[in-house]
Amino acid sequence: MAVLVGLAACLVGPAPAAQAAVPASPAVTYTNPVAEKRADPHIFKHTDGYYYFTATVPEYDRIVLRRATTIQGLSTAQEVTIWTKHTSGVMGAHIWAPEIHFIDGKWYVYFAAGATNDVWAIRMYVLEGTGANPLTATWTEKGQIRTQWESFSLDATTFVVNGVRYLAWAQRDPSVNNNTDLYLAKMDTPWSITGTPVMLSRPTYSWETVGYKVNEGPAVIQRGGKVFMSYSASATDSNYCLGLLSASASADLLNAANWTKSPTPVFTSNAATGQYGPGHNSFTVSEDGKSDVLVYHDRNYRDITGDPLKDPNRRTRVQKLYWKADGTPDFGIPVADGVTPQRFSSYNFADRFIRHWEYRARIEAGVSPLADSQFRVVTGLTGSGTVSLESTNFPGYYLRHKNQEVWLERNDGSAQFKADASFHRRAGLADSAGASYESYNLAGRYIRHYAYLLYVQTPSTATDRADATFYAQ
């Protein structure tokens, strides 16, 4: 103990910062998957307090809706079929990727469909619903959304920027050897566009052209005066991934030059977490409205037998979407099934988060990759009454103390490891809105940062207590 005290005295730590404010976006956790055998998910939070959920069903024959007051509640909510494919002609096959929106007092569902005489004659269609609850509304067909060509088109989504409503979608240019590009146009009604569409993105990068040359499934989120459009690329197997476009909300969105395309994908398969082919996403918000939530589908296995379109096992999943200091979204990685992870910011250094770096635990700002600073709070390895903090990108690895230092190590199953990796979660020692983590087997010692590294020590001063307090985000 005397050696440790001497070591601490020799370390030159940073001067304590001012107290951090309670985070504007506190932690939210969900349990994945939210829905089995539901692909291309869309979750819409309405002003009536309900979340409305729709997705592609593997039979490709109908449009379904669920609603619940919580995102997790959608898992067990009653599912209602609001529309069934036609028995002949158009809208008679391949019913894909429905989205539900509320526009000018009515409900609208956008979807894609083929025809009974040509299942690949995929076009975009719209349903209009009248009634407060779309599960019981009266639905009418508003017909096909007509675009510049009569060609393969799908994945319509709609959004408003500065009072102007836009439609974004994927379509095949008949003159180009691509599958689909992304297009944008203004809307004059909820079921029609006006003016000349502009092409925003064409699959040219290697990660956009695996199996097929695909840009599809656009989804829009806005923040800080910027418009971000995620989209899906490549074949719908384990190569499926998300790309990202961005533009200033004050720019002319119908000028393709005003959009910037990320040269690398922003969300991809992850073997460590067992998630493959994440894509066709949408965005929603948490129950308290303070966190953005990424909604997407994937599979929990890599290899598919036969045509991926005939594999029914894409699942709907959700996880918190984080934001970088530069105002751009950080998608992180598709997290493991089960409870979603959290991040832990320092009480007295608000921009610094607990992370692992070469397996040593520390606090740091601007963490990249994001997953280095994400941990699943699970039942303690010693049992109920304690918690353990499991790494997101190294499943099976936990924060544990060793010689009073905190490290990330693989659970070896020993009683010693379980004890060292278990903590009592206490109200924050410096702020009860935060949390402090007391060692299970070294009572009175808490995880705290010193010189930006994490230790377990006995806090005795106000600075110690501040260093041992963290906010979940």
CSV table of C-alpha atoms in Angstrom, one decimal:
chain,number,residue,atom,x,y,z
A,1,MET,CA,0.0,0.0,0.0
A,2,ALA,CA,2.9,2.4,0.9
A,3,VAL,CA,4.3,1.8,-2.6
A,4,LEU,CA,1.0,2.7,-4.2
A,5,VAL,CA,0.7,5.9,-2.2
A,6,GLY,CA,4.2,6.8,-3.2
A,7,LEU,CA,3.5,6.1,-6.8
A,8,ALA,CA,0.4,8.2,-6.7
A,9,ALA,CA,2.3,11.1,-5.2
A,10,CYS,CA,4.9,10.9,-7.9
A,11,LEU,CA,2.4,11.0,-10.8
A,12,VAL,CA,1.8,14.4,-12.2
A,13,GLY,CA,-1.9,14.4,-12.8
A,14,PRO,CA,-4.0,17.1,-14.6
A,15,ALA,CA,-5.6,19.8,-12.5
A,16,PRO,CA,-9.2,19.1,-11.7
A,17,ALA,CA,-11.6,20.5,-14.3
A,18,ALA,CA,-14.9,22.2,-13.5
A,19,GLN,CA,-17.8,19.9,-12.8
A,20,ALA,CA,-19.3,18.5,-15.9
A,21,ALA,CA,-23.0,19.0,-16.7
A,22,VAL,CA,-25.2,16.0,-16.6
A,23,PRO,CA,-25.1,14.8,-20.2
A,24,ALA,CA,-27.8,16.1,-22.6
A,25,SER,CA,-28.1,12.6,-24.0
A,26,PRO,CA,-28.1,10.0,-21.2
A,27,ALA,CA,-27.7,6.3,-21.7
A,28,VAL,CA,-30.5,4.3,-23.3
A,29,THR,CA,-30.4,0.5,-23.5
A,30,TYR,CA,-32.4,-2.0,-25.5
A,31,THR,CA,-32.2,-5.8,-26.0
A,32,ASN,CA,-31.6,-7.1,-29.5
A,33,PRO,CA,-33.0,-8.3,-31.7
A,34,VAL,CA,-36.2,-6.4,-31.5
A,35,ALA,CA,-38.0,-8.5,-34.2
A,36,GLU,CA,-37.0,-11.7,-35.8
A,37,LYS,CA,-37.6,-12.2,-39.6
A,38,ARG,CA,-38.3,-8.5,-40.2
A,39,ALA,CA,-36.0,-6.8,-42.7
A,40,ASP,CA,-35.8,-3.2,-43.9
A,41,PRO,CA,-37.2,-1.9,-40.6
A,42,HIS,CA,-38.8,1.5,-40.2
A,43,ILE,CA,-39.7,2.9,-36.8
A,44,PHE,CA,-41.6,6.2,-36.6
A,45,LYS,CA,-42.2,8.0,-33.3
A,46,HIS,CA,-45.5,9.9,-33.4
A,47,THR,CA,-46.8,12.8,-31.3
A,48,ASP,CA,-49.5,10.4,-29.8
A,49,GLY,CA,-46.7,8.8,-27.7
A,50,TYR,CA,-46.5,5.6,-29.8
A,51,TYR,CA,-43.8,4.1,-31.9
A,52,TYR,CA,-45.0,2.7,-35.2
A,53,PHE,CA,-43.0,-0.1,-36.7
A,54,THR,CA,-43.2,-1.7,-40.2
A,55,ALA,CA,-40.7,-3.9,-42.1
A,56,THR,CA,-40.4,-6.4,-44.9
A,57,VAL,CA,-41.8,-9.8,-44.1
A,58,PRO,CA,-40.0,-12.8,-45.6
A,59,GLU,CA,-43.0,-13.9,-47.6
A,60,TYR,CA,-42.9,-10.5,-49.5
A,61,ASP,CA,-46.7,-10.6,-49.7
A,62,ARG,CA,-48.1,-8.0,-47.2
A,63,ILE,CA,-47.5,-4.8,-45.2
A,64,VAL,CA,-47.6,-5.1,-41.4
A,65,LEU,CA,-47.7,-2.6,-38.6
A,66,ARG,CA,-47.0,-2.7,-34.9
A,67,ARG,CA,-47.2,0.0,-32.2
A,68,ALA,CA,-46.0,0.4,-28.7
A,69,THR,CA,-45.1,3.2,-26.3
A,70,THR,CA,-41.5,2.0,-26.1
A,71,ILE,CA,-39.1,0.7,-28.7
A,72,GLN,CA,-38.6,-2.5,-26.7
A,73,GLY,CA,-42.3,-2.9,-26.5
A,74,LEU,CA,-42.4,-3.4,-30.3
A,75,SER,CA,-40.9,-6.8,-29.7
A,76,THR,CA,-44.1,-8.2,-28.3
A,77,ALA,CA,-46.7,-5.8,-29.7
A,78,GLN,CA,-49.6,-7.1,-31.7
A,79,GLU,CA,-48.8,-7.1,-35.5
A,80,VAL,CA,-51.6,-6.1,-37.9
A,81,THR,CA,-51.7,-6.6,-41.6
A,82,ILE,CA,-52.9,-3.4,-43.2
A,83,TRP,CA,-52.6,-4.4,-46.8
A,84,THR,CA,-52.0,-7.5,-48.9
A,85,LYS,CA,-50.5,-7.9,-52.3
A,86,HIS,CA,-52.8,-8.0,-55.4
A,87,THR,CA,-53.7,-11.3,-56.8
A,88,SER,CA,-52.8,-10.2,-60.3
A,89,GLY,CA,-51.1,-7.4,-62.1
A,90,VAL,CA,-49.0,-4.6,-60.5
A,91,MET,CA,-48.4,-4.7,-56.7
A,92,GLY,CA,-48.7,-8.4,-56.9
A,93,ALA,CA,-45.2,-9.6,-55.9
A,94,HIS,CA,-42.0,-8.7,-54.0
A,95,ILE,CA,-43.7,-6.3,-51.5
A,96,TRP,CA,-40.6,-4.6,-50.0
A,97,ALA,CA,-39.3,-2.0,-47.6
A,98,PRO,CA,-42.4,-0.2,-46.3
A,99,GLU,CA,-42.0,3.1,-44.5
A,100,ILE,CA,-44.7,4.8,-42.5
A,101,HIS,CA,-45.0,8.6,-42.3
A,102,PHE,CA,-47.5,11.1,-41.0
A,103,ILE,CA,-48.1,14.1,-43.3
A,104,ASP,CA,-50.7,16.8,-43.1
A,105,GLY,CA,-53.0,14.8,-40.8
A,106,LYS,CA,-52.9,11.6,-42.7
A,107,TRP,CA,-50.8,8.4,-42.6
A,108,TYR,CA,-48.7,7.3,-45.6
A,109,VAL,CA,-46.9,4.1,-46.3
A,110,TYR,CA,-44.3,4.0,-49.1
A,111,PHE,CA,-43.3,0.6,-50.4
A,112,ALA,CA,-42.0,-1.2,-53.4
A,113,ALA,CA,-43.7,-4.0,-55.4
A,114,GLY,CA,-43.3,-6.1,-58.5
A,115,ALA,CA,-46.1,-7.5,-60.7
A,116,THR,CA,-47.5,-11.0,-61.0
A,117,ASN,CA,-46.4,-11.2,-64.6
A,118,ASP,CA,-43.0,-9.7,-63.9
A,119,VAL,CA,-41.8,-9.9,-60.3
A,120,TRP,CA,-38.7,-7.8,-61.1
A,121,ALA,CA,-40.8,-4.9,-62.4
A,122,ILE,CA,-40.2,-3.2,-59.1
A,123,ARG,CA,-41.8,0.2,-58.7
A,124,MET,CA,-42.7,2.5,-55.8
A,125,TYR,CA,-46.2,2.9,-54.5
A,126,VAL,CA,-48.1,4.8,-51.8
A,127,LEU,CA,-50.9,4.0,-49.4
A,128,GLU,CA,-52.9,6.7,-47.6
A,129,GLY,CA,-54.5,6.0,-44.2
A,130,THR,CA,-57.2,8.0,-42.6
A,131,GLY,CA,-57.7,7.6,-38.8
A,132,ALA,CA,-55.8,8.4,-35.7
A,133,ASN,CA,-54.4,4.9,-35.3
A,134,PRO,CA,-52.8,3.5,-38.5
A,135,LEU,CA,-53.4,-0.1,-37.3
A,136,THR,CA,-57.1,0.5,-37.6
A,137,ALA,CA,-57.1,3.3,-40.3
A,138,THR,CA,-58.9,3.1,-43.6
A,139,TRP,CA,-56.2,2.6,-46.3
A,140,THR,CA,-56.5,3.6,-49.9
A,141,GLU,CA,-54.0,3.1,-52.8
A,142,LYS,CA,-52.6,6.3,-54.2
A,143,GLY,CA,-50.8,4.5,-57.0
A,144,GLN,CA,-47.3,4.6,-58.3
A,145,ILE,CA,-44.7,7.3,-57.7
A,146,ARG,CA,-43.8,8.3,-61.2
A,147,THR,CA,-40.1,9.3,-61.8
A,148,GLN,CA,-38.0,10.2,-64.8
A,149,TRP,CA,-37.9,6.6,-66.0
A,150,GLU,CA,-40.1,3.6,-66.0
A,151,SER,CA,-37.3,1.4,-64.5
A,152,PHE,CA,-36.5,-0.7,-61.4
A,153,SER,CA,-37.1,1.7,-58.4
A,154,LEU,CA,-37.6,1.2,-54.7
A,155,ASP,CA,-36.9,2.3,-51.1
A,156,ALA,CA,-38.7,5.7,-51.1
A,157,THR,CA,-38.3,7.8,-48.1
A,158,THR,CA,-39.5,11.4,-47.4
A,159,PHE,CA,-38.2,14.2,-45.2
A,160,VAL,CA,-38.5,18.0,-44.8
A,161,VAL,CA,-35.7,20.5,-44.7
A,162,ASN,CA,-36.5,24.2,-44.2
A,163,GLY,CA,-40.2,23.6,-45.0
A,164,VAL,CA,-39.5,21.8,-48.2
A,165,ARG,CA,-40.6,18.1,-48.5
A,166,TYR,CA,-38.3,15.8,-50.5
A,167,LEU,CA,-38.4,12.3,-51.7
A,168,ALA,CA,-35.2,10.2,-51.8
A,169,TRP,CA,-35.2,6.7,-53.5
A,170,ALA,CA,-33.1,4.2,-55.4
A,171,GLN,CA,-33.5,3.6,-59.1
A,172,ARG,CA,-31.8,2.0,-62.1
A,173,ASP,CA,-30.6,4.3,-64.8
A,174,PRO,CA,-31.4,2.4,-68.0
A,175,SER,CA,-28.3,3.8,-69.7
A,176,VAL,CA,-25.8,2.7,-67.1
A,177,ASN,CA,-24.6,-0.7,-66.1
A,178,ASN,CA,-25.5,-0.3,-62.4
A,179,ASN,CA,-28.2,-1.8,-60.3
A,180,THR,CA,-29.4,1.3,-58.5
A,181,ASP,CA,-28.3,4.9,-57.8
A,182,LEU,CA,-29.7,7.3,-55.3
A,183,TYR,CA,-32.0,10.1,-56.4
A,184,LEU,CA,-33.7,13.2,-54.8
A,185,ALA,CA,-36.6,15.4,-55.8
A,186,LYS,CA,-39.1,17.8,-54.3
A,187,MET,CA,-42.6,16.5,-53.7
A,188,ASP,CA,-45.8,18.3,-54.6
A,189,THR,CA,-48.1,15.8,-53.0
A,190,PRO,CA,-47.3,13.0,-50.5
A,191,TRP,CA,-47.5,10.6,-53.5
A,192,SER,CA,-45.8,12.5,-56.3
A,193,ILE,CA,-42.7,14.4,-57.1
A,194,THR,CA,-42.1,17.7,-59.1
A,195,GLY,CA,-39.2,18.9,-61.1
A,196,THR,CA,-36.2,17.1,-62.4
A,197,PRO,CA,-34.7,14.5,-60.0
A,198,VAL,CA,-31.0,14.8,-59.2
A,199,MET,CA,-28.7,11.8,-58.8
A,200,LEU,CA,-26.9,12.1,-55.4
A,201,SER,CA,-24.8,8.9,-55.5
A,202,ARG,CA,-23.7,6.1,-57.8
A,203,PRO,CA,-22.0,2.9,-56.6
A,204,THR,CA,-18.4,3.3,-57.6
A,205,TYR,CA,-16.3,2.4,-54.5
A,206,SER,CA,-15.2,-1.2,-54.2
A,207,TRP,CA,-17.4,-1.6,-51.0
A,208,GLU,CA,-20.4,-0.5,-52.9
A,209,THR,CA,-20.1,-3.0,-55.7
A,210,VAL,CA,-19.6,-6.4,-54.1
A,211,GLY,CA,-22.0,-8.9,-55.8
A,212,TYR,CA,-24.1,-6.0,-57.2
A,213,LYS,CA,-23.5,-2.3,-57.9
A,214,VAL,CA,-26.0,-1.0,-55.4
A,215,ASN,CA,-26.9,2.2,-53.6
A,216,GLU,CA,-30.3,1.9,-52.0
A,217,GLY,CA,-32.3,2.3,-48.8
A,218,PRO,CA,-31.7,6.0,-48.1
A,219,ALA,CA,-32.5,7.3,-44.6
A,220,VAL,CA,-32.2,10.9,-43.4
A,221,ILE,CA,-31.2,12.4,-40.1
A,222,GLN,CA,-30.6,16.1,-39.4
A,223,ARG,CA,-28.5,17.8,-36.7
A,224,GLY,CA,-26.6,21.0,-36.2
A,225,GLY,CA,-27.6,22.5,-39.6
A,226,LYS,CA,-26.5,19.4,-41.5
A,227,VAL,CA,-28.4,16.8,-43.4
A,228,PHE,CA,-27.1,13.3,-43.3
A,229,MET,CA,-28.3,10.6,-45.7
A,230,SER,CA,-27.2,7.0,-44.9
A,231,TYR,CA,-27.7,4.3,-47.6
A,232,SER,CA,-27.0,0.7,-48.2
A,233,ALA,CA,-24.5,-0.8,-50.6
A,234,SER,CA,-23.5,-4.1,-52.2
A,235,ALA,CA,-25.3,-7.4,-52.2
A,236,THR,CA,-27.7,-8.2,-49.3
A,237,ASP,CA,-25.4,-10.8,-47.8
A,238,SER,CA,-22.6,-10.2,-45.4
A,239,ASN,CA,-21.2,-7.6,-47.7
A,240,TYR,CA,-24.2,-5.3,-47.2
A,241,CYS,CA,-23.1,-2.1,-45.4
A,242,LEU,CA,-24.0,1.5,-44.9
A,243,GLY,CA,-22.5,4.6,-46.6
A,244,LEU,CA,-23.1,8.2,-45.8
A,245,LEU,CA,-23.8,11.4,-47.7
A,246,SER,CA,-23.9,14.9,-46.0
A,247,ALA,CA,-24.9,18.4,-47.0
A,248,SER,CA,-25.5,21.7,-45.3
A,249,ALA,CA,-29.2,22.2,-44.6
A,250,SER,CA,-28.9,25.7,-46.0
A,251,ALA,CA,-27.5,24.5,-49.3
A,252,ASP,CA,-29.5,23.7,-52.5
A,253,LEU,CA,-30.0,20.0,-51.8
A,254,LEU,CA,-31.0,19.4,-55.5
A,255,ASN,CA,-27.4,20.3,-56.5
A,256,ALA,CA,-25.4,17.1,-56.2
A,257,ALA,CA,-22.2,19.1,-55.8
A,258,ASN,CA,-23.4,20.2,-52.4
A,259,TRP,CA,-23.4,16.7,-51.1
A,260,THR,CA,-20.2,15.0,-49.7
A,261,LYS,CA,-19.9,11.2,-49.9
A,262,SER,CA,-17.8,9.3,-47.4
A,263,PRO,CA,-15.1,7.3,-49.2
A,264,THR,CA,-15.4,4.5,-46.7
A,265,PRO,CA,-18.5,2.6,-45.3
A,266,VAL,CA,-19.7,3.8,-41.9
A,267,PHE,CA,-21.3,0.5,-40.7
A,268,THR,CA,-20.2,-2.9,-41.6
A,269,SER,CA,-20.3,-6.6,-40.6
A,270,ASN,CA,-18.4,-7.5,-37.4
A,271,ALA,CA,-17.2,-11.0,-36.8
A,272,ALA,CA,-16.3,-10.3,-33.1
A,273,THR,CA,-20.0,-9.4,-32.3
A,274,GLY,CA,-21.4,-12.0,-34.7
A,275,GLN,CA,-23.3,-9.5,-36.8
A,276,TYR,CA,-23.3,-9.7,-40.6
A,277,GLY,CA,-24.7,-7.6,-43.4
A,278,PRO,CA,-26.0,-4.6,-41.4
A,279,GLY,CA,-28.1,-2.3,-43.6
A,280,HIS,CA,-31.3,-0.8,-44.8
A,281,ASN,CA,-31.6,1.4,-41.7
A,282,SER,CA,-33.9,4.1,-40.5
A,283,PHE,CA,-33.6,6.5,-37.5
A,284,THR,CA,-35.8,7.2,-34.6
A,285,VAL,CA,-35.4,8.8,-31.1
A,286,SER,CA,-35.4,7.4,-27.6
A,287,GLU,CA,-38.4,7.5,-25.3
A,288,ASP,CA,-37.1,10.7,-23.6
A,289,GLY,CA,-36.4,12.3,-26.9
A,290,LYS,CA,-32.7,12.9,-25.9
A,291,SER,CA,-30.9,10.2,-27.9
A,292,ASP,CA,-30.9,9.3,-31.6
A,293,VAL,CA,-31.5,5.6,-32.3
A,294,LEU,CA,-30.2,3.6,-35.3
A,295,VAL,CA,-32.6,1.0,-36.6
A,296,TYR,CA,-31.4,-1.6,-39.0
A,297,HIS,CA,-31.4,-5.3,-40.0
A,298,ASP,CA,-28.7,-7.9,-40.1
A,299,ARG,CA,-28.1,-11.6,-39.7
A,300,ASN,CA,-26.3,-13.4,-36.9
A,301,TYR,CA,-24.3,-15.6,-39.3
A,302,ARG,CA,-22.1,-14.9,-42.3
A,303,ASP,CA,-22.6,-17.7,-44.7
A,304,ILE,CA,-25.9,-18.1,-46.6
A,305,THR,CA,-27.0,-21.1,-48.6
A,306,GLY,CA,-28.6,-20.0,-51.9
A,307,ASP,CA,-30.0,-16.6,-52.8
A,308,PRO,CA,-29.9,-14.1,-49.9
A,309,LEU,CA,-33.3,-12.8,-50.9
A,310,LYS,CA,-34.7,-16.2,-50.1
A,311,ASP,CA,-33.0,-16.3,-46.7
A,312,PRO,CA,-35.7,-15.2,-44.2
A,313,ASN,CA,-33.5,-14.5,-41.1
A,314,ARG,CA,-32.8,-10.8,-41.3
A,315,ARG,CA,-33.7,-9.3,-37.9
A,316,THR,CA,-34.6,-5.8,-36.8
A,317,ARG,CA,-32.1,-4.4,-34.3
A,318,VAL,CA,-31.6,-1.0,-32.6
A,319,GLN,CA,-28.7,0.8,-30.9
A,320,LYS,CA,-27.9,4.3,-29.8
A,321,LEU,CA,-26.4,6.6,-32.5
A,322,TYR,CA,-23.5,8.8,-31.2
A,323,TRP,CA,-22.1,12.0,-32.5
A,324,LYS,CA,-18.5,13.1,-33.0
A,325,ALA,CA,-17.1,16.4,-31.9
A,326,ASP,CA,-17.2,17.6,-35.5
A,327,GLY,CA,-21.0,17.1,-35.6
A,328,THR,CA,-21.0,14.0,-37.8
A,329,PRO,CA,-22.7,10.7,-36.7
A,330,ASP,CA,-20.7,7.9,-35.4
A,331,PHE,CA,-22.4,4.6,-36.1
A,332,GLY,CA,-19.8,2.4,-34.3
A,333,ILE,CA,-20.2,-1.3,-34.9
A,334,PRO,CA,-23.3,-3.6,-34.9
A,335,VAL,CA,-23.3,-4.6,-31.3
A,336,ALA,CA,-23.7,-8.1,-30.0
A,337,ASP,CA,-27.2,-9.6,-29.4
A,338,GLY,CA,-28.5,-8.9,-26.0
A,339,VAL,CA,-28.4,-5.7,-24.0
A,340,THR,CA,-26.9,-2.7,-25.9
A,341,PRO,CA,-23.8,-1.0,-24.5
A,342,GLN,CA,-23.2,2.4,-22.9
A,343,ARG,CA,-20.4,4.9,-22.7
A,344,PHE,CA,-19.1,6.5,-19.5
A,345,SER,CA,-18.0,10.1,-19.4
A,346,SER,CA,-15.9,11.6,-16.6
A,347,TYR,CA,-17.7,13.9,-14.1
A,348,ASN,CA,-14.9,16.4,-14.1
A,349,PHE,CA,-13.6,16.0,-17.7
A,350,ALA,CA,-16.9,16.0,-19.7
A,351,ASP,CA,-15.3,15.2,-23.1
A,352,ARG,CA,-13.4,12.2,-21.9
A,353,PHE,CA,-14.8,8.7,-21.8
A,354,ILE,CA,-13.6,5.4,-20.3
A,355,ARG,CA,-12.0,3.4,-23.0
A,356,HIS,CA,-9.5,0.6,-23.4
A,357,TRP,CA,-6.2,1.2,-25.2
A,358,GLU,CA,-3.8,-1.7,-25.6
A,359,TYR,CA,-6.0,-3.3,-22.9
A,360,ARG,CA,-5.3,-0.6,-20.3
A,361,ALA,CA,-8.3,1.3,-19.2
A,362,ARG,CA,-8.1,5.1,-19.3
A,363,ILE,CA,-10.2,8.2,-20.1
A,364,GLU,CA,-9.8,9.9,-23.4
A,365,ALA,CA,-11.6,12.4,-25.7
A,366,GLY,CA,-12.4,11.8,-29.3
A,367,VAL,CA,-12.3,8.0,-29.0
A,368,SER,CA,-11.8,6.2,-32.2
A,369,PRO,CA,-13.0,3.6,-32.9
A,370,LEU,CA,-16.2,4.3,-30.9
A,371,ALA,CA,-16.5,0.7,-29.7
A,372,ASP,CA,-13.3,1.1,-27.6
A,373,SER,CA,-15.4,3.3,-25.3
A,374,GLN,CA,-18.6,1.1,-25.2
A,375,PHE,CA,-19.3,-1.4,-22.5
A,376,ARG,CA,-22.3,-3.6,-21.8
A,377,VAL,CA,-23.4,-3.4,-18.2
A,378,VAL,CA,-24.2,-7.0,-17.3
A,379,THR,CA,-25.0,-8.9,-14.2
A,380,GLY,CA,-21.8,-9.2,-12.2
A,381,LEU,CA,-19.7,-12.2,-12.8
A,382,THR,CA,-20.0,-12.9,-9.0
A,383,GLY,CA,-23.7,-12.8,-9.2
A,384,SER,CA,-26.7,-10.5,-8.7
A,385,GLY,CA,-26.1,-7.4,-6.7
A,386,THR,CA,-23.0,-6.5,-8.7
A,387,VAL,CA,-22.3,-5.5,-12.3
A,388,SER,CA,-19.5,-6.2,-14.7
A,389,LEU,CA,-18.5,-4.0,-17.7
A,390,GLU,CA,-18.0,-6.1,-20.9
A,391,SER,CA,-16.2,-4.7,-23.9
A,392,THR,CA,-18.4,-4.1,-27.0
A,393,ASN,CA,-15.7,-4.9,-29.6
A,394,PHE,CA,-14.0,-7.7,-27.5
A,395,PRO,CA,-17.0,-9.7,-26.2
A,396,GLY,CA,-15.9,-11.9,-23.3
A,397,TYR,CA,-13.4,-9.3,-22.1
A,398,TYR,CA,-14.2,-7.2,-19.0
A,399,LEU,CA,-12.8,-4.3,-17.0
A,400,ARG,CA,-11.0,-5.8,-14.0
A,401,HIS,CA,-8.6,-4.5,-11.5
A,402,LYS,CA,-5.1,-6.0,-11.2
A,403,ASN,CA,-2.5,-4.5,-8.7
A,404,GLN,CA,-5.1,-1.7,-8.3
A,405,GLU,CA,-4.9,-0.8,-12.0
A,406,VAL,CA,-7.9,-1.3,-14.3
A,407,TRP,CA,-7.3,-3.5,-17.4
A,408,LEU,CA,-9.5,-5.1,-20.1
A,409,GLU,CA,-8.9,-8.8,-20.0
A,410,ARG,CA,-10.6,-12.0,-21.1
A,411,ASN,CA,-12.7,-13.8,-18.5
A,412,ASP,CA,-10.7,-16.9,-17.7
A,413,GLY,CA,-13.5,-18.3,-15.6
A,414,SER,CA,-11.5,-18.2,-12.3
A,415,ALA,CA,-13.0,-17.0,-9.0
A,416,GLN,CA,-10.3,-14.4,-8.8
A,417,PHE,CA,-11.1,-12.9,-12.2
A,418,LYS,CA,-14.9,-12.9,-11.5
A,419,ALA,CA,-14.2,-11.0,-8.2
A,420,ASP,CA,-11.8,-8.6,-9.8
A,421,ALA,CA,-14.3,-7.8,-12.6
A,422,SER,CA,-17.3,-7.3,-10.4
A,423,PHE,CA,-18.4,-4.0,-9.0
A,424,HIS,CA,-21.2,-2.5,-6.9
A,425,ARG,CA,-22.8,0.4,-8.7
A,426,ARG,CA,-23.3,3.3,-6.3
A,427,ALA,CA,-24.8,6.7,-6.6
A,428,GLY,CA,-22.0,9.0,-7.9
A,429,LEU,CA,-19.7,10.1,-5.1
A,430,ALA,CA,-19.6,13.6,-6.5
A,431,ASP,CA,-23.1,13.7,-8.1
A,432,SER,CA,-25.8,11.3,-7.3
A,433,ALA,CA,-27.0,11.7,-11.0
A,434,GLY,CA,-23.9,9.9,-12.0
A,435,ALA,CA,-22.5,6.5,-10.9
A,436,SER,CA,-19.4,5.3,-9.0
A,437,TYR,CA,-18.2,1.7,-9.2
A,438,GLU,CA,-17.0,0.1,-5.9
A,439,SER,CA,-14.8,-3.0,-6.2
A,440,TYR,CA,-16.5,-6.2,-5.1
A,441,ASN,CA,-13.5,-7.6,-3.4
A,442,LEU,CA,-11.7,-4.5,-2.3
A,443,ALA,CA,-14.4,-2.8,-0.3
A,444,GLY,CA,-14.1,1.0,-0.2
A,445,ARG,CA,-12.0,1.2,-3.4
A,446,TYR,CA,-13.6,2.7,-6.5
A,447,ILE,CA,-12.7,3.0,-10.1
A,448,ARG,CA,-11.2,6.4,-10.6
A,449,HIS,CA,-9.0,8.2,-13.1
A,450,TYR,CA,-5.6,9.6,-12.3
A,451,ALA,CA,-3.3,11.1,-14.9
A,452,TYR,CA,-6.1,9.8,-17.3
A,453,LEU,CA,-5.5,6.2,-16.3
A,454,LEU,CA,-8.0,4.1,-14.3
A,455,TYR,CA,-7.2,2.6,-10.9
A,456,VAL,CA,-9.2,1.3,-8.0
A,457,GLN,CA,-8.5,3.5,-5.0
A,458,THR,CA,-10.1,4.7,-1.8
A,459,PRO,CA,-11.4,8.2,-2.4
A,460,SER,CA,-10.6,10.6,0.4
A,461,THR,CA,-10.8,14.1,-1.1
A,462,ALA,CA,-13.3,16.0,-3.2
A,463,THR,CA,-11.0,15.5,-6.2
A,464,ASP,CA,-10.9,11.8,-5.6
A,465,ARG,CA,-14.6,11.6,-5.5
A,466,ALA,CA,-14.9,13.6,-8.7
A,467,ASP,CA,-12.4,11.4,-10.4
A,468,ALA,CA,-14.5,8.3,-9.3
A,469,THR,CA,-17.8,9.6,-10.7
A,470,PHE,CA,-19.0,8.9,-14.2
A,471,TYR,CA,-22.1,9.6,-16.3
A,472,ALA,CA,-23.7,6.9,-18.5
A,473,GLN,CA,-24.3,8.0,-22.1
